[in-house]
Short mmCIF file of C-alpha atoms in Angstrom, two decimals:
data_model
loop_
_atom_site.label_atom_id
_atom_site.label_comp_id
_atom_site.label_asym_id
_atom_site.label_seq_id
_atom_site.Cartn_x
_atom_site.Cartn_y
_atom_site.Cartn_z
CA MET A 1 41.35 99.95 17.25
CA LYS A 2 41.44 100.77 13.73
CA ILE A 3 41.68 97.96 10.98
CA GLY A 4 42.16 98.14 7.24
CA ILE A 5 40.29 95.02 5.37
CA LEU A 6 42.88 93.25 1.86
CA LEU A 7 40.51 91.47 0.54
CA LYS A 8 41.60 88.14 -2.04
CA GLN A 9 39.53 86.27 -3.30
CA GLY A 10 35.98 86.67 -5.55
CA PRO A 11 33.28 85.29 -3.56
CA TYR A 12 32.05 82.03 -2.88
CA ASN A 13 34.83 80.23 -4.57
CA HIS A 14 35.82 80.81 -1.90
CA GLN A 15 35.44 81.51 1.69
CA ALA A 16 37.68 84.41 1.61
CA SER A 17 34.96 86.36 1.42
CA ASP A 18 33.13 85.48 4.23
CA THR A 19 35.66 85.85 7.33
CA ALA A 20 36.27 89.00 6.22
CA TYR A 21 32.73 89.84 6.28
CA LYS A 22 32.62 87.95 10.00
CA PHE A 23 35.77 89.06 11.08
CA ALA A 24 34.47 93.50 9.55
CA GLU A 25 31.73 92.25 12.05
CA ALA A 26 32.97 91.93 15.05
CA ALA A 27 35.28 94.46 14.98
CA ILE A 28 32.42 97.12 14.91
CA ARG A 29 29.79 95.82 17.88
CA LYS A 30 33.55 95.20 19.90
CA GLY A 31 33.61 99.03 19.39
CA HIS A 32 37.06 98.33 16.64
CA THR A 33 36.46 100.78 13.45
CA VAL A 34 36.96 99.15 10.05
CA ASP A 35 38.22 101.60 8.04
CA ALA A 36 37.93 100.36 4.88
CA VAL A 37 38.24 96.74 2.39
CA PHE A 38 40.78 97.56 0.04
CA LEU A 39 39.79 94.04 -2.80
CA TYR A 40 42.78 93.13 -4.53
CA ASN A 41 43.43 90.23 -7.66
CA ASP A 42 39.59 88.23 -8.10
CA GLY A 43 38.34 90.16 -4.13
CA VAL A 44 37.65 92.59 -7.03
CA ILE A 45 34.38 90.82 -7.74
CA ASN A 46 33.12 91.27 -4.61
CA ALA A 47 32.33 94.61 -5.85
CA THR A 48 30.19 94.62 -8.84
CA LYS A 49 26.05 94.84 -8.65
CA LEU A 50 25.23 92.36 -12.12
CA MET A 51 25.99 89.48 -9.04
CA ASP A 52 22.56 87.38 -8.31
CA PRO A 53 22.88 84.88 -5.96
CA PRO A 54 19.51 82.10 -5.54
CA GLN A 55 17.18 84.39 -3.01
CA ASP A 56 18.57 81.53 0.55
CA ASP A 57 21.82 82.01 -0.20
CA ARG A 58 23.51 85.46 1.13
CA HIS A 59 24.48 88.04 -1.06
CA ILE A 60 28.21 88.87 -0.98
CA ALA A 61 27.57 92.51 -2.58
CA GLU A 62 25.13 93.38 -0.22
CA ARG A 63 26.77 93.34 2.52
CA TRP A 64 29.57 95.00 2.14
CA SER A 65 27.18 98.28 0.44
CA ASP A 66 25.24 97.61 4.17
CA LEU A 67 28.76 97.41 5.58
CA ASN A 68 29.52 100.87 4.32
CA ARG A 69 25.73 102.74 4.54
CA GLU A 70 25.74 101.59 8.18
CA HIS A 71 28.70 101.73 9.62
CA GLY A 72 30.68 103.81 7.15
CA VAL A 73 33.55 100.99 5.73
CA GLU A 74 34.85 102.41 2.94
CA ILE A 75 34.89 99.54 0.21
CA LEU A 76 36.95 99.95 -2.39
CA ALA A 77 38.60 98.09 -5.84
CA CYS A 78 42.00 97.79 -6.98
CA ILE A 79 41.65 100.09 -10.26
CA ALA A 80 43.96 98.44 -12.98
CA ALA A 81 42.97 94.80 -10.85
CA SER A 82 38.92 95.50 -11.93
CA LYS A 83 40.26 96.62 -15.32
CA ARG A 84 41.34 93.59 -15.96
CA ARG A 85 37.92 91.49 -14.95
CA GLY A 86 35.57 94.31 -16.41
CA ILE A 87 34.79 96.02 -13.31
CA ASN A 88 34.54 99.86 -13.47
CA GLU A 89 32.09 101.84 -12.63
CA ASP A 90 28.66 101.22 -14.51
CA VAL A 91 28.56 97.91 -11.95
CA MET A 92 29.37 99.43 -8.61
CA ILE A 93 27.68 97.86 -5.88
CA LYS A 94 26.50 101.19 -4.62
CA GLY A 95 28.72 102.88 -1.55
CA GLY A 96 32.15 101.18 -3.50
CA ALA A 97 34.67 102.61 -5.08
CA ILE A 98 38.02 102.51 -7.59
CA THR A 99 40.43 103.97 -6.35
CA GLY A 100 43.84 103.64 -6.81
CA LEU A 101 47.39 101.03 -5.01
CA GLY A 102 48.41 104.40 -3.33
CA THR A 103 45.13 103.93 -1.16
CA LEU A 104 46.00 100.89 0.15
CA THR A 105 49.64 101.96 0.80
CA ASP A 106 47.55 104.59 3.03
CA ILE A 107 45.71 102.22 5.04
CA ALA A 108 48.42 100.20 6.16
CA ILE A 109 49.74 103.17 6.52
CA ARG A 110 46.84 105.59 9.15
CA ASN A 111 45.19 102.03 10.26
CA ASP A 112 46.46 100.23 13.65
CA ARG A 113 46.20 96.41 11.62
CA LEU A 114 46.53 95.36 7.57
CA ILE A 115 44.08 91.85 7.85
CA THR A 116 44.42 90.34 4.63
CA PHE A 117 41.83 87.68 3.17
CA GLY A 118 42.36 85.16 0.31
CA ASP A 119 44.06 81.93 -0.57
CA MET B 1 52.47 88.80 15.45
CA LEU B 2 49.57 86.84 15.14
CA HIS B 3 49.96 83.92 12.46
CA THR B 4 47.17 82.61 10.80
CA ILE B 5 46.56 79.50 8.11
CA ASN B 6 43.71 78.92 5.99
CA LYS B 7 44.82 75.84 3.99
CA SER B 8 44.11 71.71 5.10
CA PRO B 9 47.50 70.27 5.96
CA PHE B 10 46.26 68.11 3.80
CA GLU B 11 46.40 69.85 0.81
CA SER B 12 49.56 72.76 1.92
CA ASN B 13 52.20 72.60 3.07
CA ILE B 14 52.06 75.93 5.10
CA LEU B 15 51.84 74.91 7.32
CA GLU B 16 55.22 73.02 7.64
CA THR B 17 56.23 76.40 6.19
CA CYS B 18 54.87 79.42 8.57
CA ILE B 19 55.80 77.14 11.38
CA ARG B 20 60.19 77.62 10.32
CA PHE B 21 59.19 81.70 11.32
CA VAL B 22 57.23 80.90 14.26
CA GLN B 23 59.38 82.84 16.48
CA PRO B 24 58.34 81.39 20.65
CA GLY B 25 55.61 82.45 21.84
CA ASP B 26 53.90 83.86 19.24
CA PRO B 27 50.27 83.02 18.20
CA ILE B 28 48.49 80.96 15.47
CA LEU B 29 45.13 80.58 14.15
CA PHE B 30 43.79 78.37 11.85
CA ILE B 31 40.63 79.38 10.88
CA GLU B 32 38.72 77.82 7.03
CA ASN B 33 40.01 74.69 6.20
CA GLY B 34 42.93 75.65 8.01
CA VAL B 35 40.92 74.38 11.35
CA TYR B 36 41.34 70.64 9.75
CA ALA B 37 44.81 70.42 11.55
CA VAL B 38 43.40 70.48 15.24
CA GLN B 39 41.97 67.12 14.87
CA ALA B 40 43.08 64.90 17.65
CA HIS B 41 44.27 61.55 15.74
CA SER B 42 44.84 62.91 11.76
CA ARG B 43 48.59 62.43 10.53
CA PHE B 44 49.29 66.26 12.13
CA ALA B 45 48.25 65.16 15.48
CA PRO B 46 52.58 65.12 16.41
CA MET B 47 53.19 67.92 14.49
CA LEU B 48 50.82 70.15 16.34
CA GLU B 49 51.56 68.65 20.06
CA GLY B 50 54.82 69.76 19.56
CA ILE B 51 54.15 73.66 17.52
CA ARG B 52 51.90 73.85 21.00
CA GLU B 53 54.76 73.92 23.36
CA LYS B 54 56.08 77.22 22.02
CA ASN B 55 52.95 78.96 20.79
CA PRO B 56 49.83 79.40 22.12
CA VAL B 57 46.80 76.87 18.88
CA TYR B 58 44.47 78.65 18.56
CA ALA B 59 40.91 77.33 15.91
CA LEU B 60 38.09 79.52 14.90
CA GLN B 61 35.27 77.77 16.18
CA PRO B 62 32.31 78.71 13.25
CA ASP B 63 35.05 77.45 11.01
CA LEU B 64 35.99 74.37 13.16
CA SER B 65 31.38 73.72 12.96
CA ALA B 66 30.58 74.26 10.25
CA ARG B 67 32.90 70.43 9.01
CA GLY B 68 32.25 68.75 11.61
CA VAL B 69 35.39 69.13 14.29
CA THR B 70 34.75 68.38 17.21
CA SER B 71 36.99 65.57 18.72
CA LEU B 72 40.61 68.76 19.21
CA ILE B 73 44.05 67.97 19.85
CA ASP B 74 44.16 68.74 24.05
CA GLY B 75 44.94 72.06 24.60
CA VAL B 76 43.89 73.64 21.11
CA LYS B 77 41.75 77.27 22.49
CA THR B 78 38.57 77.27 20.63
CA VAL B 79 38.11 81.41 19.24
CA ASP B 80 33.94 83.16 18.03
CA TYR B 81 34.60 85.88 15.40
CA GLU B 82 34.78 88.14 18.71
CA GLY B 83 38.10 86.60 20.03
CA PHE B 84 39.79 86.52 16.61
CA VAL B 85 39.44 90.14 16.55
CA ASP B 86 41.36 90.53 20.32
CA LEU B 87 44.01 88.88 19.06
CA VAL B 88 44.82 91.03 16.19
CA GLU B 89 44.71 93.77 18.48
CA LYS B 90 46.85 92.46 21.03
CA HIS B 91 49.23 91.07 18.51
CA LYS B 92 49.82 92.50 14.99
CA VAL B 93 49.39 90.80 11.63
CA ASN B 94 50.80 87.49 9.11
CA ASN B 95 47.63 86.33 7.92
CA TRP B 96 49.62 83.10 5.47
CA LEU B 97 47.33 82.26 3.01
CA MET C 1 54.45 111.04 7.92
CA ASP C 2 53.89 107.80 9.34
CA VAL C 3 56.79 105.31 7.69
CA LYS C 4 55.80 101.78 7.98
CA LYS C 5 58.23 98.29 7.32
CA ILE C 6 56.28 96.28 5.03
CA LEU C 7 56.34 92.93 4.09
CA HIS C 8 55.99 91.98 1.47
CA VAL C 9 55.54 87.99 0.94
CA MET C 10 56.25 85.67 -2.58
CA ARG C 11 54.77 82.26 -2.35
CA HIS C 12 53.00 81.75 -5.64
CA ALA C 13 55.10 80.38 -8.53
CA PRO C 14 54.55 83.42 -11.09
CA HIS C 15 52.69 82.23 -14.65
CA GLY C 16 50.12 79.61 -12.84
CA THR C 17 48.77 82.04 -10.71
CA VAL C 18 47.96 85.59 -10.84
CA TYR C 19 49.26 86.14 -7.31
CA THR C 20 53.73 87.16 -8.43
CA TYR C 21 51.68 89.65 -10.40
CA GLU C 22 49.38 91.74 -9.26
CA GLY C 23 51.54 91.68 -6.22
CA LEU C 24 54.84 92.47 -8.49
CA GLU C 25 52.38 96.38 -9.18
CA MET C 26 51.49 96.49 -5.42
CA ILE C 27 54.90 96.75 -4.44
CA LEU C 28 56.37 99.60 -8.08
CA MET C 29 52.85 101.87 -6.30
CA MET C 30 53.92 101.51 -2.90
CA ALA C 31 57.39 101.54 -3.04
CA ALA C 32 55.99 105.65 -4.34
CA TYR C 33 54.95 106.03 -1.08
CA GLU C 34 59.22 105.83 0.94
CA GLN C 35 57.59 103.02 3.52
CA ASP C 36 60.72 100.85 4.40
CA LEU C 37 59.39 97.54 2.04
CA THR C 38 61.37 94.24 2.53
CA VAL C 39 60.41 91.85 -0.55
CA VAL C 40 61.10 88.00 1.04
CA PHE C 41 60.80 85.14 -1.35
CA ILE C 42 59.68 81.95 0.23
CA GLY C 43 58.52 78.92 -1.24
CA ASP C 44 57.57 78.10 -4.78
CA GLY C 45 57.38 83.00 -4.65
CA VAL C 46 62.08 81.71 -4.88
CA TYR C 47 61.27 80.71 -9.27
CA ALA C 48 59.49 84.53 -9.90
CA LEU C 49 63.92 84.61 -9.78
CA LYS C 50 64.65 81.93 -12.05
CA LYS C 51 66.65 82.61 -14.66
CA GLU C 52 65.96 81.91 -18.64
CA GLN C 53 62.38 82.47 -18.40
CA ASP C 54 60.51 82.83 -21.50
CA THR C 55 56.72 82.89 -20.82
CA THR C 56 56.80 83.88 -25.43
CA ASP C 57 54.92 80.96 -25.95
CA ILE C 58 52.09 80.74 -22.85
CA GLY C 59 51.45 84.62 -24.34
CA VAL C 60 51.63 86.15 -20.99
CA LYS C 61 54.04 89.12 -20.06
CA GLY C 62 57.58 88.02 -17.89
CA TYR C 63 58.12 90.06 -14.76
CA ALA C 64 61.03 88.65 -13.58
CA ARG C 65 63.64 90.98 -14.75
CA THR C 66 61.41 93.33 -12.72
CA PHE C 67 62.60 92.59 -10.29
CA ALA C 68 65.42 93.42 -10.69
CA ALA C 69 64.60 95.98 -10.66
CA LEU C 70 63.61 97.29 -7.67
CA GLY C 71 66.37 98.84 -7.34
CA ASP C 72 65.73 101.83 -9.17
CA TYR C 73 63.02 102.36 -7.11
CA ASP C 74 64.24 102.38 -3.62
CA VAL C 75 63.03 99.03 -3.33
CA GLU C 76 66.17 96.63 -1.50
CA LYS C 77 65.66 94.26 0.78
CA LEU C 78 65.19 91.66 -1.79
CA TYR C 79 65.78 87.86 0.50
CA VAL C 80 65.50 84.55 -0.21
CA ASP C 81 65.01 81.63 2.09
CA ARG C 82 67.95 79.32 2.14
CA ILE C 83 65.28 76.38 2.46
CA SER C 84 63.45 77.23 -0.44
CA LEU C 85 66.29 77.28 -2.77
CA GLU C 86 68.31 74.87 -1.82
CA GLU C 87 64.10 72.39 -2.16
CA ARG C 88 64.47 72.78 -5.22
CA GLY C 89 66.74 72.30 -6.19
CA LEU C 90 68.98 76.05 -6.69
CA THR C 91 71.28 78.28 -6.10
CA GLU C 92 71.97 81.60 -6.05
CA GLU C 93 73.83 81.29 -9.35
CA ASP C 94 70.35 79.97 -11.14
CA LEU C 95 68.56 83.59 -10.56
CA GLU C 96 68.08 86.35 -12.35
CA VAL C 97 68.03 89.22 -9.02
CA GLY C 98 71.06 90.04 -6.94
CA VAL C 99 69.17 88.44 -4.44
CA GLU C 100 70.33 88.07 -0.25
CA ILE C 101 69.85 84.67 0.55
CA LEU C 102 68.48 84.02 4.59
CA ASP C 103 67.85 81.69 7.02
CA SER C 104 64.62 81.06 8.73
CA GLU C 105 65.48 82.32 12.12
CA THR C 106 66.61 85.50 9.80
CA ILE C 107 62.94 85.99 8.49
CA GLY C 108 61.38 85.21 11.04
CA ARG C 109 62.37 87.67 13.69
CA LEU C 110 62.40 90.16 10.34
CA MET C 111 58.77 88.94 10.00
CA LYS C 112 57.81 89.90 13.63
CA GLU C 113 59.93 93.54 13.46
CA GLN C 114 56.48 94.41 10.74
CA ASP C 115 53.98 96.61 11.17
CA VAL C 116 51.66 94.80 8.03
CA VAL C 117 53.12 91.76 6.28
CA ILE C 118 50.78 91.07 2.29
CA HIS C 119 51.41 87.24 1.15
CA HIS C 120 50.98 87.67 -2.55
#
């Protein structure tokens, strides 16, 4: 199965980022393909490398970077939602990219499932 | 079609709303704060028992454990994240937020 | 190109949160891709269509009429959940946009036909 993920909430504020990550991890472990994580609404804040959580907490941005590096999962932030929230190429995590909503449509078309996490 | 619910029924009316649209036989999976819906003896237990007659009801075990929800309504099945993936593989998804 | 059935479910009241507005942006963009789009308004989502919204004094852009313009982008299937409308004391006359009002059972079957469902 090929899966796209739509993530509509910011990190830490809501469990959505964690559930999306755990779901992606499990899907990959089971041999499925996670094609992309598309960040929308406050979800775009998942993609800033400026986040700096305490040492004993999970680093949500780095987890997305790792997922990209190790499994080729595209981490894509919507440009319109990003611009509103001060997310741009300068603050983008390694392996992340800014893209348009057209890409989300492509993700919806080319995958077997589009699963949403948010509030 | 798999329906997921991530809000406590005490906080949000999603469960009541969602259930009007769920078709017989379609599974419902409670995740995140949604898992409080499947705790035994709560105000929502009778409603869940009714739902369970027509629809398989699942709850995400890591979210139950994280919240100390250990006493579940009879017939509610628990899944881990891999079980969640299996449900998504078997069904198209409708994630109620 | 594959045509997918994509359903957008508007569930939030407008202005209090950004979900409806950014949801509308998503629908407008997807409309350009010639997919089989449907929009359904459930719960507080029906308030997005309420007539006589004037956002001047809260300093945000109003967009109820943009829903009316979706037809220009070939998004013709706009449905409102009857119970959601009625329990809010509203009727079709209160809505800015011409929509079809459907019962729960019909919307439930419509949901099940979709390839992708996105809640806003």
